[in-house]
Amino acid sequence: MTSYHDLPLLKPPVWTWEVPAYFFVGGAAGAAAVLGIAAQIAGPRNEKLARDARWIAAIGANLSAPLLIADLGRPDRFLNMLRVFKPQSPMSVGAWTLAVFGAGSTAAVFVPNKTVRNLASLVAAASGLVMSTYTGVLLGATTIPVWKEHVDLLPVHFGASALASACALLELRGNKSDALNALALGAAIFESLPAANVEEKLLMRLAGALSGPVPLALRLFNKRKAAAASTLLGSLATRFAWVEAGRSSAKDVKSAL
Amino acid sequence: MTTTGFFTDSTLCIGCKACEVACKEWNDVPHDGFLWSGLSYDNTLSLGHSTWRHVKFVESATTIGAGGNAAEHMTWQFSSDVCKHCEHAGCLEACPTGSIIRTEFGGVYIQPDICNGCGYCVVTCPFGVVDRNPDDGRAFKCTFCYDRQKAGEEPACAKACPTQSILFGDLAELERVADERVAKLHAGGMTDASIWNPKDSSVGGTHAFFLVRGDARQYNLPSNPVLPTTLLKPAWSAAAAAAGAIAFGAVFAFALLGRRTQNAERRT
């Protein structure tokens, strides 16, 4: 097949390291808010776990916004993100979700009134579900071949990765819970499936191993904290690997034509 | 207001790059660096934040009988590329700030006072047109000379084109002119001439369309461009499934295992 001097048709993503870092932080924070509510519903026995989860959500949310602002070409214009709401733009949906999630998760730890705090936790959990999955939509609904070919996979992949990293953070905070272990096991099983590891490149292979088989094996031997550490590294590497995959995929003129 | 368009006819282009220069002059577009690419006479290589018109120099095997080429000589074709100003524009739909708008002339325009340089338009353009200027921070592309059109003038590139390879005017009228031109070329024996305008794709046609010879892909014009918005349904469906699994998984895990731990500890 012919192309114009084999030059790329598409432009590679211009995003800097802050964007994949945000995918990791925002995803983990979002899933943590969900775990916090689930633990709270299950009973007072999980009070410490739920409190830790709320704090992880709040800290993650407040790290997310600076990361995204730093990546903008014009950071001083970050408020323009909330100038309009466009459901057809995953970036717009994400900006609004982060705004709601940031307000909810922060209120859930700082507001003195308990009813308001509980309501805020619910808002944080609902928007947290979007936080942990929408970044897959953000990458999938583009023209970059490797992203759009995996448009069905990316939201699930990133969601599983977010859930696993939230469990990992809670375990590393000293919460020993069979529920966390079961959820992390489920995520590790999903991440071990060949469908979640599409590229032969070293970074994606490494990310896949650290997210899937390694923590899976460690959990079967009840080495939960080691599994958690591996999962966190794997989850972070997964986001960098996918952005990197997009960068090289944009150079592939044959797929783009 | 009438919907305007560009009809760029590569069979008339002589590769003089007057369009590139006129565009830079009028729009105050920065230089592209001083690079000798070695790829024919093309030293800008693609559209980008500092190249809003780009003349391509396509070298390919000859079609005997058309254009007077002998079989041992390759053909050398020129075509001035530009933002396609899509009927359904990926960049416009993806822009989270509302900076990218549809003008009253049907063109796609980035409002420079609103763009915050998020870079999402860069990865949602099916033609690799929009680009972020690393020095400035904002995204740039052809404005369709919105300012000139508002003043009743044609865009600078069309004005400067010495061979009328770049025609500007009413879109429907240009499409009629293009069809006539193709019929004339076919009658003259240049049977590989055709119009590139992806009307059957999800982009729904472009307001800047081209007359090319042979396979349009040798001009880096894709045969089936995909509008990213059409991927939203599978993407959000997957996200909803994942979100549901996380929510139910979390609630059930804590409901079942959270309580069991509690009972187990009560027994001890």
XYZ file of C-alpha atoms in Angstrom:
525
model
C 0.000 0.000 0.000
C 1.180 3.466 -0.792
C 1.436 6.458 1.503
C 3.020 9.864 1.272
C 6.776 9.143 1.635
C 5.857 6.850 4.568
C 5.324 9.971 6.665
C 2.863 9.654 9.573
C -0.656 10.899 8.900
C -1.628 11.413 12.531
C -0.082 13.606 15.205
C 1.170 11.834 18.327
C -0.375 12.836 21.670
C 1.310 15.959 23.053
C 0.603 14.963 26.656
C 3.490 15.016 29.108
C 4.090 12.616 32.055
C 1.442 14.338 34.170
C -1.403 12.827 32.134
C -0.606 9.102 32.615
C 0.318 9.927 36.223
C -3.139 11.464 36.617
C -4.771 8.389 35.043
C -3.185 6.389 37.874
C -3.824 8.809 40.748
C -7.361 9.761 39.699
C -8.310 6.146 39.018
C -7.045 4.902 42.384
C -8.721 7.801 44.216
C -12.030 7.164 42.445
C -12.031 3.453 43.282
C -11.015 4.250 46.884
C -14.148 6.378 47.302
C -16.237 3.396 46.149
C -14.457 1.051 48.577
C -15.007 3.562 51.374
C -18.791 3.577 50.906
C -18.937 -0.207 50.465
C -16.956 -0.711 53.683
C -19.125 1.791 55.547
C -22.327 0.035 54.459
C -20.960 -3.334 55.606
C -20.737 -2.226 59.212
C -18.828 -0.399 61.951
C -16.165 -3.148 61.956
C -14.708 -1.484 58.818
C -14.626 2.050 60.229
C -10.841 2.491 60.014
C -10.746 1.065 56.489
C -13.556 3.378 55.382
C -11.818 6.408 56.897
C -8.529 5.520 55.172
C -10.398 5.082 51.879
C -12.017 8.515 52.210
C -8.622 10.084 52.853
C -7.035 8.314 49.878
C -9.890 9.588 47.703
C -9.514 13.156 48.967
C -5.716 13.248 48.665
C -5.855 11.662 45.201
C -8.485 14.129 44.017
C -6.435 17.069 45.208
C -3.312 15.714 43.484
C -5.245 15.108 40.266
C -6.179 18.689 39.507
C -2.608 20.076 39.730
C -1.342 17.235 37.517
C -3.891 18.024 34.820
C -3.346 21.764 35.059
C 0.418 21.312 34.741
C -0.046 19.468 31.463
C -2.067 22.249 29.820
C -0.348 24.397 27.235
C -1.872 27.398 29.006
C -2.224 26.368 32.682
C -3.614 29.789 33.685
C -6.666 29.018 31.554
C -7.594 25.792 33.373
C -10.972 27.217 34.407
C -11.999 27.247 30.730
C -12.476 23.489 31.240
C -15.652 24.375 33.140
C -16.764 26.985 30.610
C -19.076 24.534 28.841
C -20.327 20.988 29.431
C -20.088 18.732 26.396
C -21.285 15.139 26.847
C -19.802 14.298 23.441
C -16.315 15.173 24.728
C -14.805 12.654 27.189
C -12.341 15.379 28.224
C -15.221 17.701 29.175
C -17.057 14.901 31.019
C -13.787 14.102 32.812
C -13.144 17.710 33.837
C -16.623 18.037 35.320
C -16.380 14.624 36.976
C -13.088 15.596 38.586
C -14.633 18.862 39.806
C -17.549 16.988 41.428
C -15.294 14.237 42.747
C -12.836 16.748 44.189
C -15.595 18.631 45.996
C -17.302 15.440 47.236
C -14.210 13.589 48.405
C -12.775 16.673 50.124
C -16.061 17.438 51.885
C -16.251 13.792 52.966
C -13.191 14.231 55.182
C -13.413 17.882 56.255
C -17.082 18.794 56.833
C -17.930 18.517 60.583
C -21.597 17.565 60.039
C -21.915 13.769 59.789
C -24.977 13.739 57.498
C -23.304 16.121 55.069
C -20.141 14.015 55.234
C -22.082 10.864 54.375
C -23.833 12.594 51.497
C -20.478 13.851 50.240
C -19.097 10.304 50.452
C -21.958 9.110 48.267
C -21.270 11.865 45.707
C -17.569 10.966 45.773
C -18.325 7.260 45.266
C -20.699 7.892 42.353
C -18.279 10.246 40.597
C -15.422 7.935 41.677
C -16.869 5.174 39.520
C -16.585 7.507 36.524
C -13.100 8.639 37.622
C -11.807 5.058 37.619
C -13.120 4.184 34.152
C -13.575 7.273 31.966
C -9.856 7.610 31.183
C -10.272 4.494 29.040
C -13.024 6.278 27.120
C -10.760 9.324 26.799
C -8.098 7.250 25.027
C -10.463 4.932 23.158
C -12.550 7.624 21.464
C -9.680 9.097 19.443
C -8.111 8.514 16.036
C -4.944 6.848 17.419
C -5.090 3.304 15.951
C -3.943 1.277 18.979
C -6.312 3.167 21.296
C -9.403 3.062 19.134
C -8.884 -0.625 18.300
C -9.093 -1.323 22.048
C -11.988 0.999 22.778
C -13.926 -1.888 24.433
C -10.974 -2.976 26.535
C -9.483 0.287 27.830
C -12.267 1.410 30.227
C -12.454 -2.091 31.763
C -8.671 -2.452 31.868
C -8.186 0.933 33.533
C -11.128 0.260 35.862
C -9.641 -3.038 37.038
C -6.273 -1.363 37.444
C -7.838 1.469 39.467
C -9.695 -0.954 41.751
C -6.543 -3.011 42.306
C -4.456 0.057 43.178
C -7.094 1.364 45.618
C -7.122 -2.026 47.384
C -3.324 -1.991 47.387
C -3.119 1.464 48.972
C -5.563 0.440 51.696
C -3.618 -2.755 52.416
C -0.348 -0.854 52.575
C -2.045 1.444 55.114
C -2.334 -1.636 57.301
C -5.915 -2.713 56.578
C -6.085 -6.492 56.606
C -9.390 -7.369 55.012
C -10.594 -10.459 53.161
C -12.852 -8.203 51.109
C -9.876 -6.181 49.847
C -7.972 -9.378 49.154
C -10.868 -10.844 47.188
C -11.317 -7.688 45.103
C -7.588 -7.434 44.421
C -7.540 -11.121 43.433
C -10.370 -10.530 40.991
C -8.568 -7.565 39.439
C -5.282 -9.497 39.232
C -7.054 -12.378 37.471
C -8.522 -9.951 34.939
C -5.152 -8.274 34.417
C -3.564 -11.671 33.782
C -5.851 -12.329 30.809
C -4.037 -12.057 27.492
C -6.665 -9.533 26.306
C -5.288 -6.915 28.705
C -1.734 -7.158 27.356
C -1.757 -6.201 23.716
C 1.735 -4.939 22.992
C 5.059 -6.713 22.786
C 6.961 -3.676 24.078
C 8.896 -4.009 27.328
C 6.959 -1.402 29.321
C 3.566 -2.967 28.602
C 4.909 -6.455 29.277
C 6.331 -5.249 32.601
C 3.108 -3.408 33.480
C 1.105 -6.520 32.675
C 3.297 -8.807 34.771
C 3.288 -6.456 37.780
C -0.520 -6.029 37.575
C -1.490 -9.631 36.799
C 0.511 -12.815 37.428
C 2.940 -11.415 40.035
C 0.354 -10.113 42.556
C -1.856 -13.122 41.777
C 0.890 -15.541 42.781
C 1.869 -13.446 45.820
C -1.743 -13.375 47.045
C -2.067 -17.151 46.673
C 0.900 -17.386 49.071
C -0.796 -14.791 51.298
C 1.955 -12.186 50.745
C -0.609 -9.397 50.583
C 1.623 -6.381 51.118
C 4.156 -7.520 48.524
C 1.273 -8.110 46.115
C -0.048 -4.628 46.868
C 3.304 -3.003 46.139
C 3.604 -4.880 42.851
C 0.057 -3.886 41.896
C 0.727 -0.187 42.511
C 3.825 -0.213 40.313
C 1.975 -2.210 37.664
C -0.999 0.135 37.683
C 1.219 3.187 37.244
C 3.243 1.475 34.498
C 0.032 0.421 32.715
C -1.026 4.031 32.156
C 2.433 5.088 30.933
C 2.601 2.032 28.663
C -0.716 2.864 27.005
C 0.128 6.526 26.412
C 3.493 5.407 25.014
C 1.748 2.836 22.807
C -0.401 5.666 21.447
C 2.681 7.709 20.666
C 4.242 4.963 18.554
C 0.903 3.973 17.025
C 0.400 7.532 15.713
C 3.537 7.060 13.594
C 2.003 4.034 11.885
C 0.751 5.577 8.647
C -0.503 2.244 7.256
C -3.070 1.775 10.054
C -4.171 5.399 9.808
C -4.873 5.371 6.070
C -24.633 32.773 5.241
C -23.483 30.453 2.525
C -21.320 27.441 3.328
C -17.945 27.996 1.722
C -15.340 25.473 0.650
C -11.921 24.855 -0.845
C -11.562 22.790 -3.994
C -7.888 21.973 -4.483
C -7.089 20.533 -7.902
C -3.730 18.742 -7.870
C -3.657 18.504 -11.671
C -3.293 22.292 -11.809
C -0.796 22.662 -8.947
C 2.755 23.558 -9.995
C 4.275 23.181 -6.527
C 5.224 26.848 -6.175
C 4.205 27.019 -2.485
C 2.755 30.512 -2.917
C -0.210 29.284 -0.831
C 2.092 28.324 2.050
C 3.806 31.697 1.933
C 0.603 33.711 1.586
C -0.919 31.822 4.518
C 2.118 32.490 6.702
C 2.221 36.147 5.729
C -1.456 36.809 6.317
C -1.864 34.767 9.488
C 1.547 35.569 10.973
C 2.366 31.839 11.286
C 5.846 31.118 12.709
C 8.583 29.401 10.691
C 8.972 25.610 10.605
C 12.693 25.454 11.226
C 15.226 25.004 8.447
C 15.213 21.340 7.596
C 16.236 19.711 4.340
C 14.168 16.553 4.340
C 15.508 14.964 1.175
C 11.942 13.907 0.336
C 11.382 15.399 -3.095
C 10.908 19.190 -2.801
C 8.987 18.893 0.447
C 10.748 20.368 3.458
C 7.713 20.949 5.683
C 6.493 17.325 5.472
C 3.049 17.733 7.035
C 0.444 20.164 8.245
C 1.089 21.371 11.778
C 0.905 24.288 14.160
C 3.234 26.299 11.921
C 2.069 24.915 8.550
C -1.573 25.530 7.677
C -1.162 24.977 3.924
C 1.256 22.275 2.861
C 2.277 21.420 -0.697
C 2.877 17.703 -1.174
C 5.280 16.386 -3.791
C 4.041 12.937 -4.717
C 6.356 10.738 -6.726
C 4.954 7.574 -8.258
C 5.066 5.242 -11.221
C 3.705 6.769 -14.378
C 0.416 6.116 -16.109
C 1.311 6.036 -19.791
C -0.680 8.265 -22.047
C -1.588 10.951 -19.589
C 0.471 14.069 -19.023
C 2.974 13.197 -21.733
C 5.215 11.043 -19.536
C 7.375 8.310 -20.949
C 7.247 4.926 -19.223
C 10.777 5.280 -17.796
C 9.952 8.521 -16.013
C 8.076 8.712 -12.750
C 5.193 11.110 -12.365
C 5.578 14.110 -10.140
C 2.357 15.429 -8.744
C 1.749 18.340 -6.439
C -1.146 18.947 -4.120
C -1.715 21.674 -1.585
C -3.053 20.127 1.602
C -5.073 22.008 4.202
C -7.410 21.453 7.172
C -10.370 19.518 5.784
C -13.010 21.522 7.729
C -15.023 18.325 8.286
C -18.802 18.235 8.154
C -18.587 16.320 11.466
C -15.321 17.495 12.998
C -13.588 15.301 15.587
C -11.587 18.212 17.005
C -14.668 20.377 17.434
C -16.651 17.687 19.237
C -13.723 16.766 21.502
C -12.769 20.325 22.514
C -13.645 20.590 26.232
C -13.489 24.392 26.431
C -15.729 25.198 23.478
C -12.782 26.980 21.906
C -13.304 25.151 18.607
C -16.457 26.352 16.887
C -18.304 26.107 13.578
C -18.298 29.508 11.900
C -21.175 31.037 9.958
C -19.301 29.970 6.802
C -19.322 26.304 7.900
C -15.599 26.269 8.701
C -13.981 24.865 11.839
C -12.250 27.589 13.835
C -10.102 27.523 17.000
C -10.745 30.639 19.098
C -7.223 31.484 20.297
C -8.468 33.483 23.281
C -10.228 30.419 24.731
C -7.965 27.444 23.895
C -6.092 26.269 26.995
C -3.877 23.787 25.185
C -5.311 20.529 26.576
C -4.215 18.715 23.421
C -7.332 16.561 22.991
C -8.069 17.940 19.504
C -4.625 16.684 18.428
C -5.596 13.037 18.960
C -9.185 13.355 17.710
C -8.438 14.805 14.268
C -8.689 11.974 11.696
C -6.268 13.824 9.408
C -3.447 14.797 11.784
C -4.073 18.489 11.142
C -4.413 20.110 14.567
C -1.181 20.553 16.478
C -0.110 22.200 19.709
C 2.610 24.844 19.444
C 5.106 23.937 22.183
C 6.297 27.549 22.525
C 2.843 29.088 22.648
C 0.990 26.243 24.367
C -2.185 26.475 22.297
C -3.484 24.413 19.386
C -3.364 25.854 15.875
C -4.576 25.007 12.409
C -6.027 26.650 9.295
C -8.646 29.247 10.270
C -10.195 29.160 6.789
C -9.146 32.831 6.906
C -12.187 33.530 9.042
C -11.162 37.191 9.314
C -10.868 37.591 5.538
C -14.135 35.749 4.926
C -15.897 38.067 7.369
C -14.617 40.988 5.306
C -15.892 39.369 2.112
C -12.407 38.355 0.931
C -11.265 34.906 -0.177
C -8.625 33.095 1.954
C -5.024 34.180 1.388
C -3.932 30.847 -0.148
C -6.656 30.860 -2.796
C -5.942 34.515 -3.544
C -2.241 33.814 -4.054
C -2.573 30.606 -6.086
C -1.295 31.491 -9.589
C -2.897 28.534 -11.402
C -6.340 28.403 -9.757
C -5.419 25.039 -8.328
C -6.978 26.315 -5.090
C -10.541 27.420 -5.696
C -12.599 29.055 -2.978
C -16.341 29.631 -3.049
C -19.787 28.282 -2.328
C -19.357 24.613 -1.365
C -22.211 23.233 -3.494
C -21.036 25.264 -6.482
C -17.441 24.022 -6.033
C -18.640 20.408 -5.924
C -20.373 20.956 -9.269
C -17.219 22.547 -10.716
C -15.158 19.600 -9.440
C -17.434 17.028 -11.047
C -17.202 18.882 -14.366
C -13.426 19.006 -14.071
C -13.182 15.253 -13.447
C -15.453 14.526 -16.423
C -13.281 16.744 -18.605
C -10.060 15.058 -17.444
C -11.541 11.607 -18.013
C -12.643 12.639 -21.509
C -9.090 13.793 -22.149
C -7.677 10.394 -21.182
C -6.610 11.102 -17.587
C -8.800 8.316 -16.251
C -7.067 8.034 -12.873
C -8.333 11.470 -11.760
C -10.902 11.409 -8.984
C -12.385 13.530 -6.214
C -11.380 12.770 -2.640
C -14.212 13.764 -0.320
C -15.122 11.122 2.318
C -18.875 11.687 2.241
C -19.643 8.042 3.005
C -17.472 7.979 6.128
C -18.528 9.048 9.630
C -16.821 12.386 8.939
C -19.699 13.033 6.537
C -17.681 14.838 3.893
C -15.254 17.733 4.065
C -15.510 21.398 3.166
C -11.985 21.266 1.744
C -11.818 18.523 -0.861
C -9.298 17.501 -3.465
C -8.903 16.289 -7.023
C -6.108 13.718 -7.051
C -4.667 11.173 -9.467
C -4.424 7.497 -8.612
C -4.674 6.138 -5.079
C -5.543 9.020 -2.724
C -3.554 7.307 0.011
C -0.303 8.256 -1.722
C -1.287 11.823 -0.757
C -1.883 10.617 2.842
C -5.605 11.075 2.308
C -7.283 8.206 4.223
C -9.957 6.184 2.456
C -12.186 5.747 5.502
C -11.556 8.406 8.185
C -13.348 7.665 11.473
C -15.006 10.348 13.567
C -13.967 9.536 17.177
C -17.434 10.456 18.488
C -18.777 7.303 16.808
C -16.628 5.309 19.260
C -18.314 6.856 22.302
C -21.063 4.245 22.448
C -18.790 1.191 22.755
C -16.420 3.169 25.003
C -19.049 4.333 27.495
C -20.766 0.916 27.402
C -17.490 -0.685 28.458
C -17.011 2.007 31.120
C -20.533 1.436 32.463
C -19.948 -2.322 32.612
C -16.645 -1.797 34.426
C -18.160 0.741 36.838
C -21.039 -1.632 37.575
C -18.639 -4.496 38.233
C -16.532 -2.341 40.580
C -19.582 -1.087 42.500
C -21.250 -4.490 42.880
C -17.925 -6.206 43.520
C -17.057 -3.764 46.307
C -20.474 -3.874 47.978
C -20.716 -7.688 47.823
C -17.127 -8.256 48.886
C -17.580 -6.155 52.019
C -21.095 -7.417 52.685
C -19.980 -11.062 52.543
C -16.349 -11.021 53.673
C -16.452 -7.894 55.842
C -19.075 -9.495 58.117
C -17.471 -12.936 58.118
C -14.253 -11.466 59.474
C -16.336 -9.752 62.132
C -18.047 -13.011 63.232
C -14.816 -14.955 63.163
C -13.213 -12.465 65.499
C -16.237 -12.493 67.814
C -15.917 -16.286 68.234
C -12.290 -16.086 69.309
